[in-house]
Amino acid sequence: NAGVTQTPKFQVLKTGQSMTLQCAQDMNHEYMSWYRQDPGMGLRLIHYSVGAGITDQGEVPNGYNVSRSTTEDFPLRLLSAAPSQTSVYFCASSPPSEGYYEQYFGPGTRLTVT
Amino acid sequence: EDKVVQSPLSLVVHEGDTVTLNCSYEVTNFRSLLWYKQEKKAPTFLFMLTSSGIEKKSGRLSSILDKKELFSILNITATQTGDSAVYLCAVGGAGSYQLTFGKGTKLSVIP
């Protein structure tokens, strides 16, 4: 199993551009989520999904969209990039453990918005 | 609003030392507390502690949960340089699929 994969690994955007961060998992996990991690901060939840067709907002959803058309994929869209969105983005998935808390993380995407 | 506070923020020890990392929390309808280890890249799961499992141990790592005082500790005995990492504590509340993370404790183990 490849586990959780993310592409790209690095990305530089100009303010106002849009892009999609890709996330895929091959473990047939119902739960998937997106976090951002900034220096000196813990992980903050952006959006999550408990199954295909079901998504919900986390702590910091503004400026991001998600959709979940398949169990395997959970892309994160930045609609109009802003410098405040410079961060490392992690995608995670979870088997049906207690609350879906035992999460497996992808390697991350480092995004810089200039 | 759920809150997780970890201490210390950073710690430097010598190989062979024993360390204790602290995590205090406030969460509505507590369900679980988790510890993750983050080296250079992605966090990896270490332990989950719940009402029905307040102590966990794996090799040199162990963790306890005090639901009355709302804190948890992560102990690492006989530390090795490979234990150098950021250790993250997170909590989840009943009825929520969201984890709230602390800022982490950066542990550096020097030879």
PDB file of N, CA, C and O in Angstrom, chain B residues 15-92:
ATOM      1  N   GLU B  15      21.409  11.443  25.530  1.00  0.00           N
ATOM      2  CA  GLU B  15      21.032  10.037  25.337  1.00  0.00           C
ATOM      3  C   GLU B  15      21.038   9.303  26.670  1.00  0.00           C
ATOM      4  O   GLU B  15      21.947   9.479  27.476  1.00  0.00           O
ATOM      5  N   GLY B  16      20.036   8.491  26.869  1.00  0.00           N
ATOM      6  CA  GLY B  16      19.939   7.719  28.102  1.00  0.00           C
ATOM      7  C   GLY B  16      19.067   8.366  29.162  1.00  0.00           C
ATOM      8  O   GLY B  16      18.637   7.689  30.107  1.00  0.00           O
ATOM      9  N   ASP B  17      18.802   9.663  29.021  1.00  0.00           N
ATOM     10  CA  ASP B  17      17.941  10.350  29.991  1.00  0.00           C
ATOM     11  C   ASP B  17      16.500   9.873  29.840  1.00  0.00           C
ATOM     12  O   ASP B  17      16.101   9.347  28.798  1.00  0.00           O
ATOM     13  N   THR B  18      15.713  10.123  30.878  1.00  0.00           N
ATOM     14  CA  THR B  18      14.267   9.922  30.831  1.00  0.00           C
ATOM     15  C   THR B  18      13.590  11.284  30.754  1.00  0.00           C
ATOM     16  O   THR B  18      13.992  12.215  31.455  1.00  0.00           O
ATOM     17  N   VAL B  19      12.605  11.409  29.881  1.00  0.00           N
ATOM     18  CA  VAL B  19      11.905  12.678  29.731  1.00  0.00           C
ATOM     19  C   VAL B  19      10.408  12.498  29.956  1.00  0.00           C
ATOM     20  O   VAL B  19       9.858  11.421  29.718  1.00  0.00           O
ATOM     21  N   THR B  20       9.784  13.591  30.399  1.00  0.00           N
ATOM     22  CA  THR B  20       8.328  13.620  30.578  1.00  0.00           C
ATOM     23  C   THR B  20       7.783  14.837  29.859  1.00  0.00           C
ATOM     24  O   THR B  20       8.204  15.965  30.120  1.00  0.00           O
ATOM     25  N   LEU B  21       6.860  14.587  28.945  1.00  0.00           N
ATOM     26  CA  LEU B  21       6.205  15.656  28.208  1.00  0.00           C
ATOM     27  C   LEU B  21       4.773  15.794  28.736  1.00  0.00           C
ATOM     28  O   LEU B  21       4.110  14.794  29.025  1.00  0.00           O
ATOM     29  N   ASN B  22       4.316  17.043  28.830  1.00  0.00           N
ATOM     30  CA  ASN B  22       3.025  17.310  29.454  1.00  0.00           C
ATOM     31  C   ASN B  22       2.006  17.851  28.450  1.00  0.00           C
ATOM     32  O   ASN B  22       2.355  18.585  27.521  1.00  0.00           O
ATOM     33  N   CYS B  23       0.751  17.499  28.707  1.00  0.00           N
ATOM     34  CA  CYS B  23      -0.342  17.975  27.861  1.00  0.00           C
ATOM     35  C   CYS B  23      -1.559  18.211  28.743  1.00  0.00           C
ATOM     36  O   CYS B  23      -2.046  17.271  29.373  1.00  0.00           O
ATOM     37  N   SER B  24      -2.037  19.451  28.815  1.00  0.00           N
ATOM     38  CA  SER B  24      -3.283  19.729  29.527  1.00  0.00           C
ATOM     39  C   SER B  24      -4.335  20.136  28.515  1.00  0.00           C
ATOM     40  O   SER B  24      -4.010  20.667  27.452  1.00  0.00           O
ATOM     41  N   TYR B  25      -5.589  19.900  28.832  1.00  0.00           N
ATOM     42  CA  TYR B  25      -6.625  20.129  27.823  1.00  0.00           C
ATOM     43  C   TYR B  25      -7.932  20.603  28.441  1.00  0.00           C
ATOM     44  O   TYR B  25      -8.196  20.391  29.623  1.00  0.00           O
ATOM     45  N   GLU B  26      -8.707  21.264  27.586  1.00  0.00           N
ATOM     46  CA  GLU B  26     -10.090  21.595  27.889  1.00  0.00           C
ATOM     47  C   GLU B  26     -10.877  21.204  26.646  1.00  0.00           C
ATOM     48  O   GLU B  26     -10.567  21.662  25.544  1.00  0.00           O
ATOM     49  N   VAL B  27     -11.848  20.345  26.799  1.00  0.00           N
ATOM     50  CA  VAL B  27     -12.634  19.906  25.656  1.00  0.00           C
ATOM     51  C   VAL B  27     -14.037  19.589  26.116  1.00  0.00           C
ATOM     52  O   VAL B  27     -14.244  19.060  27.215  1.00  0.00           O
ATOM     53  N   THR B  28     -15.005  19.920  25.271  1.00  0.00           N
ATOM     54  CA  THR B  28     -16.398  19.615  25.571  1.00  0.00           C
ATOM     55  C   THR B  28     -16.634  18.133  25.368  1.00  0.00           C
ATOM     56  O   THR B  28     -16.324  17.585  24.315  1.00  0.00           O
ATOM     57  N   ASN B  29     -17.153  17.477  26.383  1.00  0.00           N
ATOM     58  CA  ASN B  29     -17.470  16.050  26.292  1.00  0.00           C
ATOM     59  C   ASN B  29     -16.286  15.228  25.804  1.00  0.00           C
ATOM     60  O   ASN B  29     -16.326  14.584  24.761  1.00  0.00           O
ATOM     61  N   PHE B  30     -15.230  15.228  26.600  1.00  0.00           N
ATOM     62  CA  PHE B  30     -13.989  14.533  26.245  1.00  0.00           C
ATOM     63  C   PHE B  30     -14.275  13.104  25.771  1.00  0.00           C
ATOM     64  O   PHE B  30     -15.050  12.352  26.383  1.00  0.00           O
ATOM     65  N   ARG B  31     -13.541  12.746  24.702  1.00  0.00           N
ATOM     66  CA  ARG B  31     -13.680  11.375  24.193  1.00  0.00           C
ATOM     67  C   ARG B  31     -12.320  10.685  24.153  1.00  0.00           C
ATOM     68  O   ARG B  31     -12.177   9.562  24.607  1.00  0.00           O
ATOM     69  N   SER B  32     -11.319  11.369  23.568  1.00  0.00           N
ATOM     70  CA  SER B  32     -10.010  10.729  23.416  1.00  0.00           C
ATOM     71  C   SER B  32      -8.900  11.762  23.446  1.00  0.00           C
ATOM     72  O   SER B  32      -9.105  12.914  23.056  1.00  0.00           O
ATOM     73  N   LEU B  33      -7.717  11.314  23.893  1.00  0.00           N
ATOM     74  CA  LEU B  33      -6.496  12.116  23.814  1.00  0.00           C
ATOM     75  C   LEU B  33      -5.473  11.287  23.056  1.00  0.00           C
ATOM     76  O   LEU B  33      -5.327  10.082  23.308  1.00  0.00           O
ATOM     77  N   LEU B  34      -4.776  11.931  22.143  1.00  0.00           N
ATOM     78  CA  LEU B  34      -3.829  11.211  21.302  1.00  0.00           C
ATOM     79  C   LEU B  34      -2.458  11.873  21.344  1.00  0.00           C
ATOM     80  O   LEU B  34      -2.347  13.087  21.517  1.00  0.00           O
ATOM     81  N   TRP B  35      -1.438  11.057  21.161  1.00  0.00           N
ATOM     82  CA  TRP B  35      -0.067  11.541  21.008  1.00  0.00           C
ATOM     83  C   TRP B  35       0.425  11.141  19.617  1.00  0.00           C
ATOM     84  O   TRP B  35       0.251   9.992  19.189  1.00  0.00           O
ATOM     85  N   TYR B  36       1.066  12.110  18.945  1.00  0.00           N
ATOM     86  CA  TYR B  36       1.679  11.887  17.649  1.00  0.00           C
ATOM     87  C   TYR B  36       3.146  12.334  17.716  1.00  0.00           C
ATOM     88  O   TYR B  36       3.495  13.248  18.463  1.00  0.00           O
ATOM     89  N   LYS B  37       3.976  11.684  16.902  1.00  0.00           N
ATOM     90  CA  LYS B  37       5.394  12.051  16.778  1.00  0.00           C
ATOM     91  C   LYS B  37       5.604  12.618  15.390  1.00  0.00           C
ATOM     92  O   LYS B  37       5.186  12.002  14.399  1.00  0.00           O
ATOM     93  N   GLN B  38       6.239  13.796  15.310  1.00  0.00           N
ATOM     94  CA  GLN B  38       6.509  14.392  13.999  1.00  0.00           C
ATOM     95  C   GLN B  38       7.999  14.631  13.851  1.00  0.00           C
ATOM     96  O   GLN B  38       8.574  15.471  14.537  1.00  0.00           O
ATOM     97  N   GLU B  39       8.595  13.872  12.962  1.00  0.00           N
ATOM     98  CA  GLU B  39      10.000  14.089  12.646  1.00  0.00           C
ATOM     99  C   GLU B  39      10.065  15.138  11.542  1.00  0.00           C
ATOM    100  O   GLU B  39       9.434  16.180  11.646  1.00  0.00           O
ATOM    101  N   LYS B  40      10.777  14.879  10.473  1.00  0.00           N
ATOM    102  CA  LYS B  40      10.910  15.969   9.488  1.00  0.00           C
ATOM    103  C   LYS B  40       9.625  16.190   8.689  1.00  0.00           C
ATOM    104  O   LYS B  40       9.371  17.277   8.190  1.00  0.00           O
ATOM    105  N   LYS B  41       8.835  15.185   8.580  1.00  0.00           N
ATOM    106  CA  LYS B  41       7.680  15.313   7.686  1.00  0.00           C
ATOM    107  C   LYS B  41       6.359  15.117   8.427  1.00  0.00           C
ATOM    108  O   LYS B  41       5.979  15.877   9.287  1.00  0.00           O
ATOM    109  N   ALA B  42       5.662  14.037   8.098  1.00  0.00           N
ATOM    110  CA  ALA B  42       4.292  13.872   8.572  1.00  0.00           C
ATOM    111  C   ALA B  42       4.245  13.322   9.991  1.00  0.00           C
ATOM    112  O   ALA B  42       5.093  12.531  10.399  1.00  0.00           O
ATOM    113  N   PRO B  43       3.234  13.727  10.775  1.00  0.00           N
ATOM    114  CA  PRO B  43       3.033  13.125  12.097  1.00  0.00           C
ATOM    115  C   PRO B  43       2.699  11.640  11.973  1.00  0.00           C
ATOM    116  O   PRO B  43       2.033  11.225  11.024  1.00  0.00           O
ATOM    117  N   THR B  44       3.174  10.877  12.954  1.00  0.00           N
ATOM    118  CA  THR B  44       2.820   9.459  13.009  1.00  0.00           C
ATOM    119  C   THR B  44       2.179   9.182  14.365  1.00  0.00           C
ATOM    120  O   THR B  44       2.594   9.717  15.394  1.00  0.00           O
ATOM    121  N   PHE B  45       1.172   8.337  14.350  1.00  0.00           N
ATOM    122  CA  PHE B  45       0.378   8.039  15.533  1.00  0.00           C
ATOM    123  C   PHE B  45       1.186   7.235  16.548  1.00  0.00           C
ATOM    124  O   PHE B  45       1.882   6.285  16.191  1.00  0.00           O
ATOM    125  N   LEU B  46       1.097   7.632  17.821  1.00  0.00           N
ATOM    126  CA  LEU B  46       1.743   6.882  18.905  1.00  0.00           C
ATOM    127  C   LEU B  46       0.715   6.174  19.785  1.00  0.00           C
ATOM    128  O   LEU B  46       0.687   4.956  19.876  1.00  0.00           O
ATOM    129  N   PHE B  47      -0.139   6.957  20.441  1.00  0.00           N
ATOM    130  CA  PHE B  47      -1.080   6.394  21.406  1.00  0.00           C
ATOM    131  C   PHE B  47      -2.425   7.096  21.327  1.00  0.00           C
ATOM    132  O   PHE B  47      -2.491   8.276  20.990  1.00  0.00           O
ATOM    133  N   MET B  48      -3.484   6.367  21.688  1.00  0.00           N
ATOM    134  CA  MET B  48      -4.783   6.967  21.937  1.00  0.00           C
ATOM    135  C   MET B  48      -5.243   6.532  23.312  1.00  0.00           C
ATOM    136  O   MET B  48      -5.223   5.335  23.624  1.00  0.00           O
ATOM    137  N   LEU B  49      -5.651   7.496  24.118  1.00  0.00           N
ATOM    138  CA  LEU B  49      -6.104   7.243  25.483  1.00  0.00           C
ATOM    139  C   LEU B  49      -7.560   7.664  25.576  1.00  0.00           C
ATOM    140  O   LEU B  49      -7.929   8.749  25.122  1.00  0.00           O
ATOM    141  N   THR B  50      -8.375   6.819  26.149  1.00  0.00           N
ATOM    142  CA  THR B  50      -9.789   7.129  26.279  1.00  0.00           C
ATOM    143  C   THR B  50     -10.238   6.824  27.707  1.00  0.00           C
ATOM    144  O   THR B  50      -9.446   6.402  28.549  1.00  0.00           O
ATOM    145  N   SER B  51     -11.523   6.997  27.949  1.00  0.00           N
ATOM    146  CA  SER B  51     -12.063   6.697  29.276  1.00  0.00           C
ATOM    147  C   SER B  51     -11.823   5.249  29.657  1.00  0.00           C
ATOM    148  O   SER B  51     -11.641   4.922  30.822  1.00  0.00           O
ATOM    149  N   SER B  52     -11.804   4.382  28.659  1.00  0.00           N
ATOM    150  CA  SER B  52     -11.634   2.953  28.950  1.00  0.00           C
ATOM    151  C   SER B  52     -10.188   2.501  28.851  1.00  0.00           C
ATOM    152  O   SER B  52      -9.881   1.342  29.083  1.00  0.00           O
ATOM    153  N   GLY B  53      -9.283   3.416  28.516  1.00  0.00           N
ATOM    154  CA  GLY B  53      -7.866   3.030  28.406  1.00  0.00           C
ATOM    155  C   GLY B  53      -7.001   4.215  28.779  1.00  0.00           C
ATOM    156  O   GLY B  53      -6.643   5.012  27.919  1.00  0.00           O
ATOM    157  N   ILE B  54      -6.672   4.337  30.065  1.00  0.00           N
ATOM    158  CA  ILE B  54      -5.993   5.545  30.522  1.00  0.00           C
ATOM    159  C   ILE B  54      -4.485   5.353  30.638  1.00  0.00           C
ATOM    160  O   ILE B  54      -3.784   6.260  31.048  1.00  0.00           O
ATOM    161  N   GLU B  55      -3.990   4.164  30.301  1.00  0.00           N
ATOM    162  CA  GLU B  55      -2.546   3.938  30.286  1.00  0.00           C
ATOM    163  C   GLU B  55      -2.182   3.147  29.051  1.00  0.00           C
ATOM    164  O   GLU B  55      -2.861   2.174  28.708  1.00  0.00           O
ATOM    165  N   LYS B  56      -1.112   3.583  28.384  1.00  0.00           N
ATOM    166  CA  LYS B  56      -0.630   2.844  27.224  1.00  0.00           C
ATOM    167  C   LYS B  56       0.890   2.766  27.295  1.00  0.00           C
ATOM    168  O   LYS B  56       1.548   3.673  27.814  1.00  0.00           O
ATOM    169  N   LYS B  57       1.427   1.671  26.754  1.00  0.00           N
ATOM    170  CA  LYS B  57       2.884   1.510  26.778  1.00  0.00           C
ATOM    171  C   LYS B  57       3.313   0.814  25.505  1.00  0.00           C
ATOM    172  O   LYS B  57       2.653  -0.115  25.034  1.00  0.00           O
ATOM    173  N   SER B  58       4.414   1.300  24.934  1.00  0.00           N
ATOM    174  CA  SER B  58       4.983   0.652  23.768  1.00  0.00           C
ATOM    175  C   SER B  58       6.489   0.822  23.835  1.00  0.00           C
ATOM    176  O   SER B  58       7.016   1.910  23.619  1.00  0.00           O
ATOM    177  N   GLY B  59       7.166  -0.235  24.193  1.00  0.00           N
ATOM    178  CA  GLY B  59       8.621  -0.165  24.305  1.00  0.00           C
ATOM    179  C   GLY B  59       9.044   0.822  25.370  1.00  0.00           C
ATOM    180  O   GLY B  59       8.633   0.728  26.529  1.00  0.00           O
ATOM    181  N   ARG B  60       9.840   1.817  24.959  1.00  0.00           N
ATOM    182  CA  ARG B  60      10.341   2.817  25.915  1.00  0.00           C
ATOM    183  C   ARG B  60       9.377   3.986  26.126  1.00  0.00           C
ATOM    184  O   ARG B  60       9.641   4.865  26.931  1.00  0.00           O
ATOM    185  N   LEU B  61       8.286   3.988  25.382  1.00  0.00           N
ATOM    186  CA  LEU B  61       7.315   5.071  25.486  1.00  0.00           C
ATOM    187  C   LEU B  61       6.105   4.612  26.277  1.00  0.00           C
ATOM    188  O   LEU B  61       5.638   3.483  26.126  1.00  0.00           O
ATOM    189  N   SER B  62       5.613   5.497  27.127  1.00  0.00           N
ATOM    190  CA  SER B  62       4.387   5.201  27.871  1.00  0.00           C
ATOM    191  C   SER B  62       3.640   6.500  28.097  1.00  0.00           C
ATOM    192  O   SER B  62       4.228   7.595  28.086  1.00  0.00           O
ATOM    193  N   SER B  63       2.329   6.369  28.310  1.00  0.00           N
ATOM    194  CA  SER B  63       1.505   7.553  28.491  1.00  0.00           C
ATOM    195  C   SER B  63       0.382   7.244  29.461  1.00  0.00           C
ATOM    196  O   SER B  63      -0.121   6.114  29.503  1.00  0.00           O
ATOM    197  N   ILE B  64       0.024   8.235  30.259  1.00  0.00           N
ATOM    198  CA  ILE B  64      -1.128   8.097  31.149  1.00  0.00           C
ATOM    199  C   ILE B  64      -2.042   9.295  30.951  1.00  0.00           C
ATOM    200  O   ILE B  64      -1.626  10.365  30.521  1.00  0.00           O
ATOM    201  N   LEU B  65      -3.301   9.073  31.271  1.00  0.00           N
ATOM    202  CA  LEU B  65      -4.323  10.108  31.169  1.00  0.00           C
ATOM    203  C   LEU B  65      -4.967  10.294  32.536  1.00  0.00           C
ATOM    204  O   LEU B  65      -5.353   9.310  33.169  1.00  0.00           O
ATOM    205  N   ASP B  66      -5.052  11.547  32.980  1.00  0.00           N
ATOM    206  CA  ASP B  66      -5.746  11.872  34.228  1.00  0.00           C
ATOM    207  C   ASP B  66      -6.987  12.674  33.862  1.00  0.00           C
ATOM    208  O   ASP B  66      -6.912  13.878  33.625  1.00  0.00           O
ATOM    209  N   LYS B  67      -8.133  11.997  33.789  1.00  0.00           N
ATOM    210  CA  LYS B  67      -9.354  12.663  33.363  1.00  0.00           C
ATOM    211  C   LYS B  67      -9.882  13.636  34.401  1.00  0.00           C
ATOM    212  O   LYS B  67     -10.594  14.574  34.074  1.00  0.00           O
ATOM    213  N   LYS B  68      -9.515  13.418  35.642  1.00  0.00           N
ATOM    214  CA  LYS B  68     -10.000  14.323  36.686  1.00  0.00           C
ATOM    215  C   LYS B  68      -9.275  15.663  36.615  1.00  0.00           C
ATOM    216  O   LYS B  68      -9.882  16.724  36.709  1.00  0.00           O
ATOM    217  N   GLU B  69      -7.931  15.593  36.447  1.00  0.00           N
ATOM    218  CA  GLU B  69      -7.125  16.810  36.411  1.00  0.00           C
ATOM    219  C   GLU B  69      -6.931  17.331  34.988  1.00  0.00           C
ATOM    220  O   GLU B  69      -6.273  18.346  34.797  1.00  0.00           O
ATOM    221  N   LEU B  70      -7.464  16.619  34.007  1.00  0.00           N
ATOM    222  CA  LEU B  70      -7.435  17.041  32.595  1.00  0.00           C
ATOM    223  C   LEU B  70      -6.019  17.207  32.057  1.00  0.00           C
ATOM    224  O   LEU B  70      -5.657  18.255  31.503  1.00  0.00           O
ATOM    225  N   PHE B  71      -5.205  16.178  32.235  1.00  0.00           N
ATOM    226  CA  PHE B  71      -3.892  16.221  31.616  1.00  0.00           C
ATOM    227  C   PHE B  71      -3.412  14.820  31.287  1.00  0.00           C
ATOM    228  O   PHE B  71      -3.947  13.815  31.765  1.00  0.00           O
ATOM    229  N   SER B  72      -2.381  14.811  30.462  1.00  0.00           N
ATOM    230  CA  SER B  72      -1.726  13.557  30.096  1.00  0.00           C
ATOM    231  C   SER B  72      -0.227  13.790  30.094  1.00  0.00           C
ATOM    232  O   SER B  72       0.243  14.917  29.890  1.00  0.00           O
ATOM    233  N   ILE B  73       0.531  12.731  30.344  1.00  0.00           N
ATOM    234  CA  ILE B  73       1.977  12.804  30.199  1.00  0.00           C
ATOM    235  C   ILE B  73       2.455  11.697  29.269  1.00  0.00           C
ATOM    236  O   ILE B  73       1.846  10.632  29.180  1.00  0.00           O
ATOM    237  N   LEU B  74       3.522  12.020  28.563  1.00  0.00           N
ATOM    238  CA  LEU B  74       4.199  11.044  27.705  1.00  0.00           C
ATOM    239  C   LEU B  74       5.607  10.885  28.261  1.00  0.00           C
ATOM    240  O   LEU B  74       6.343  11.859  28.361  1.00  0.00           O
ATOM    241  N   ASN B  75       5.936   9.668  28.655  1.00  0.00           N
ATOM    242  CA  ASN B  75       7.268   9.369  29.179  1.00  0.00           C
ATOM    243  C   ASN B  75       8.091   8.627  28.142  1.00  0.00           C
ATOM    244  O   ASN B  75       7.581   7.711  27.480  1.00  0.00           O
ATOM    245  N   ILE B  76       9.343   9.017  28.027  1.00  0.00           N
ATOM    246  CA  ILE B  76      10.272   8.284  27.180  1.00  0.00           C
ATOM    247  C   ILE B  76      11.486   7.948  28.039  1.00  0.00           C
ATOM    248  O   ILE B  76      12.154   8.843  28.577  1.00  0.00           O
ATOM    249  N   THR B  77      11.758   6.668  28.206  1.00  0.00           N
ATOM    250  CA  THR B  77      12.911   6.246  29.006  1.00  0.00           C
ATOM    251  C   THR B  77      14.082   5.903  28.087  1.00  0.00           C
ATOM    252  O   THR B  77      13.895   5.621  26.891  1.00  0.00           O
ATOM    253  N   ALA B  78      15.293   5.975  28.648  1.00  0.00           N
ATOM    254  CA  ALA B  78      16.513   5.626  27.905  1.00  0.00           C
ATOM    255  C   ALA B  78      16.495   6.243  26.512  1.00  0.00           C
ATOM    256  O   ALA B  78      16.611   5.547  25.499  1.00  0.00           O
ATOM    257  N   THR B  79      16.364   7.556  26.455  1.00  0.00           N
ATOM    258  CA  THR B  79      16.201   8.252  25.171  1.00  0.00           C
ATOM    259  C   THR B  79      17.360   7.966  24.224  1.00  0.00           C
ATOM    260  O   THR B  79      18.512   7.749  24.626  1.00  0.00           O
ATOM    261  N   GLN B  80      17.023   7.988  22.925  1.00  0.00           N
ATOM    262  CA  GLN B  80      17.984   7.789  21.850  1.00  0.00           C
ATOM    263  C   GLN B  80      17.893   8.967  20.894  1.00  0.00           C
ATOM    264  O   GLN B  80      16.876   9.672  20.868  1.00  0.00           O
ATOM    265  N   THR B  81      18.928   9.148  20.082  1.00  0.00           N
ATOM    266  CA  THR B  81      18.900  10.290  19.153  1.00  0.00           C
ATOM    267  C   THR B  81      17.718  10.174  18.189  1.00  0.00           C
ATOM    268  O   THR B  81      17.181  11.181  17.739  1.00  0.00           O
ATOM    269  N   GLY B  82      17.274   8.964  17.914  1.00  0.00           N
ATOM    270  CA  GLY B  82      16.114   8.769  17.043  1.00  0.00           C
ATOM    271  C   GLY B  82      14.801   9.233  17.649  1.00  0.00           C
ATOM    272  O   GLY B  82      13.783   9.306  16.961  1.00  0.00           O
ATOM    273  N   ASP B  83      14.808   9.551  18.944  1.00  0.00           N
ATOM    274  CA  ASP B  83      13.602  10.081  19.581  1.00  0.00           C
ATOM    275  C   ASP B  83      13.459  11.580  19.339  1.00  0.00           C
ATOM    276  O   ASP B  83      12.416  12.158  19.669  1.00  0.00           O
ATOM    277  N   SER B  84      14.473  12.201  18.775  1.00  0.00           N
ATOM    278  CA  SER B  84      14.407  13.642  18.488  1.00  0.00           C
ATOM    279  C   SER B  84      13.274  13.895  17.498  1.00  0.00           C
ATOM    280  O   SER B  84      13.236  13.316  16.400  1.00  0.00           O
ATOM    281  N   ALA B  85      12.349  14.754  17.893  1.00  0.00           N
ATOM    282  CA  ALA B  85      11.151  15.005  17.091  1.00  0.00           C
ATOM    283  C   ALA B  85      10.304  16.049  17.810  1.00  0.00           C
ATOM    284  O   ALA B  85      10.607  16.452  18.933  1.00  0.00           O
ATOM    285  N   VAL B  86       9.230  16.451  17.142  1.00  0.00           N
ATOM    286  CA  VAL B  86       8.190  17.237  17.806  1.00  0.00           C
ATOM    287  C   VAL B  86       7.087  16.267  18.199  1.00  0.00           C
ATOM    288  O   VAL B  86       6.628  15.465  17.365  1.00  0.00           O
ATOM    289  N   TYR B  87       6.679  16.318  19.456  1.00  0.00           N
ATOM    290  CA  TYR B  87       5.611  15.445  19.949  1.00  0.00           C
ATOM    291  C   TYR B  87       4.345  16.284  20.093  1.00  0.00           C
ATOM    292  O   TYR B  87       4.329  17.294  20.794  1.00  0.00           O
ATOM    293  N   LEU B  88       3.306  15.833  19.408  1.00  0.00           N
ATOM    294  CA  LEU B  88       2.034  16.555  19.371  1.00  0.00           C
ATOM    295  C   LEU B  88       0.991  15.835  20.200  1.00  0.00           C
ATOM    296  O   LEU B  88       0.863  14.606  20.125  1.00  0.00           O
ATOM    297  N   CYS B  89       0.244  16.600  20.955  1.00  0.00           N
ATOM    298  CA  CYS B  89      -0.882  16.087  21.735  1.00  0.00           C
ATOM    299  C   CYS B  89      -2.156  16.617  21.087  1.00  0.00           C
ATOM    300  O   CYS B  89      -2.194  17.764  20.613  1.00  0.00           O
ATOM    301  N   ALA B  90      -3.200  15.801  21.030  1.00  0.00           N
ATOM    302  CA  ALA B  90      -4.461  16.220  20.428  1.00  0.00           C
ATOM    303  C   ALA B  90      -5.620  15.630  21.214  1.00  0.00           C
ATOM    304  O   ALA B  90      -5.496  14.559  21.806  1.00  0.00           O
ATOM    305  N   VAL B  91      -6.753  16.335  21.196  1.00  0.00           N
ATOM    306  CA  VAL B  91      -7.948  15.827  21.879  1.00  0.00           C
ATOM    307  C   VAL B  91      -9.146  15.867  20.944  1.00  0.00           C
ATOM    308  O   VAL B  91      -9.215  16.700  20.044  1.00  0.00           O
ATOM    309  N   GLY B  92     -10.069  14.944  21.187  1.00  0.00           N
ATOM    310  CA  GLY B  92     -11.319  14.901  20.442  1.00  0.00           C
ATOM    311  C   GLY B  92     -12.481  14.811  21.408  1.00  0.00           C
ATOM    312  O   GLY B  92     -12.377  14.154  22.458  1.00  0.00           O
TER     313      GLY B  92
END
